[in-house]
Amino acid sequence: MGEPAMNYIILDFNGIKSLWTLHEYFKEVFNLPDYYGHNMDALWDCLDCSFEFPTTIVLKNIEKIPSEMNEATEIMLELFEDLQRDNEKVTVQIESNDFGDNSAFIV
């Protein structure tokens, strides 16, 4: 039996304008339950044990999240860093246009 296929989840933050739209986006992309609490603790609770197969989560256009959301953005990045550290099946990459070459790097 071969290795399971790698799953890719691309989170493109272009168009995120508020905490509500951020959490609605997470709910849609990760297929979170209706009772999802729209906060980072609830996101952690939903994602912590969600990955059966190797998964790469690519974070794109983080720099487009409004500056008023800097605190939430930092907490979100810590959450994905913790997810990668605590779950050997998860790899998180940040794709940034700040480098000019569209390179990605692992958190």
mmCIF file of C-alpha atoms in Angstrom, residues 1 7 33 39-40 64 70 74-75 81 96 99 102 107:
data_model
loop_
_atom_site.group_PDB
_atom_site.id
_atom_site.type_symbol
_atom_site.label_atom_id
_atom_site.label_comp_id
_atom_site.label_asym_id
_atom_site.label_seq_id
_atom_site.Cartn_x
_atom_site.Cartn_y
_atom_site.Cartn_z
ATOM 1 C CA MET A 1 0.000 0.000 0.000
ATOM 2 C CA ASN A 7 -3.480 17.299 1.115
ATOM 3 C CA PRO A 33 -19.284 22.721 12.447
ATOM 4 C CA ASN A 39 -12.450 32.711 17.904
ATOM 5 C CA MET A 40 -8.904 31.326 17.894
ATOM 6 C CA LYS A 64 -3.395 42.088 3.155
ATOM 7 C CA ASN A 70 -2.560 42.759 13.850
ATOM 8 C CA GLU A 74 -0.230 37.284 15.426
ATOM 9 C CA ILE A 75 -2.408 34.906 17.450
ATOM 10 C CA GLU A 81 2.903 27.309 14.337
ATOM 11 C CA SER A 96 4.694 36.152 0.876
ATOM 12 C CA PHE A 99 10.261 38.580 -1.119
ATOM 13 C CA ASN A 102 6.889 34.501 -4.390
ATOM 14 C CA VAL A 107 6.899 28.714 9.843
#
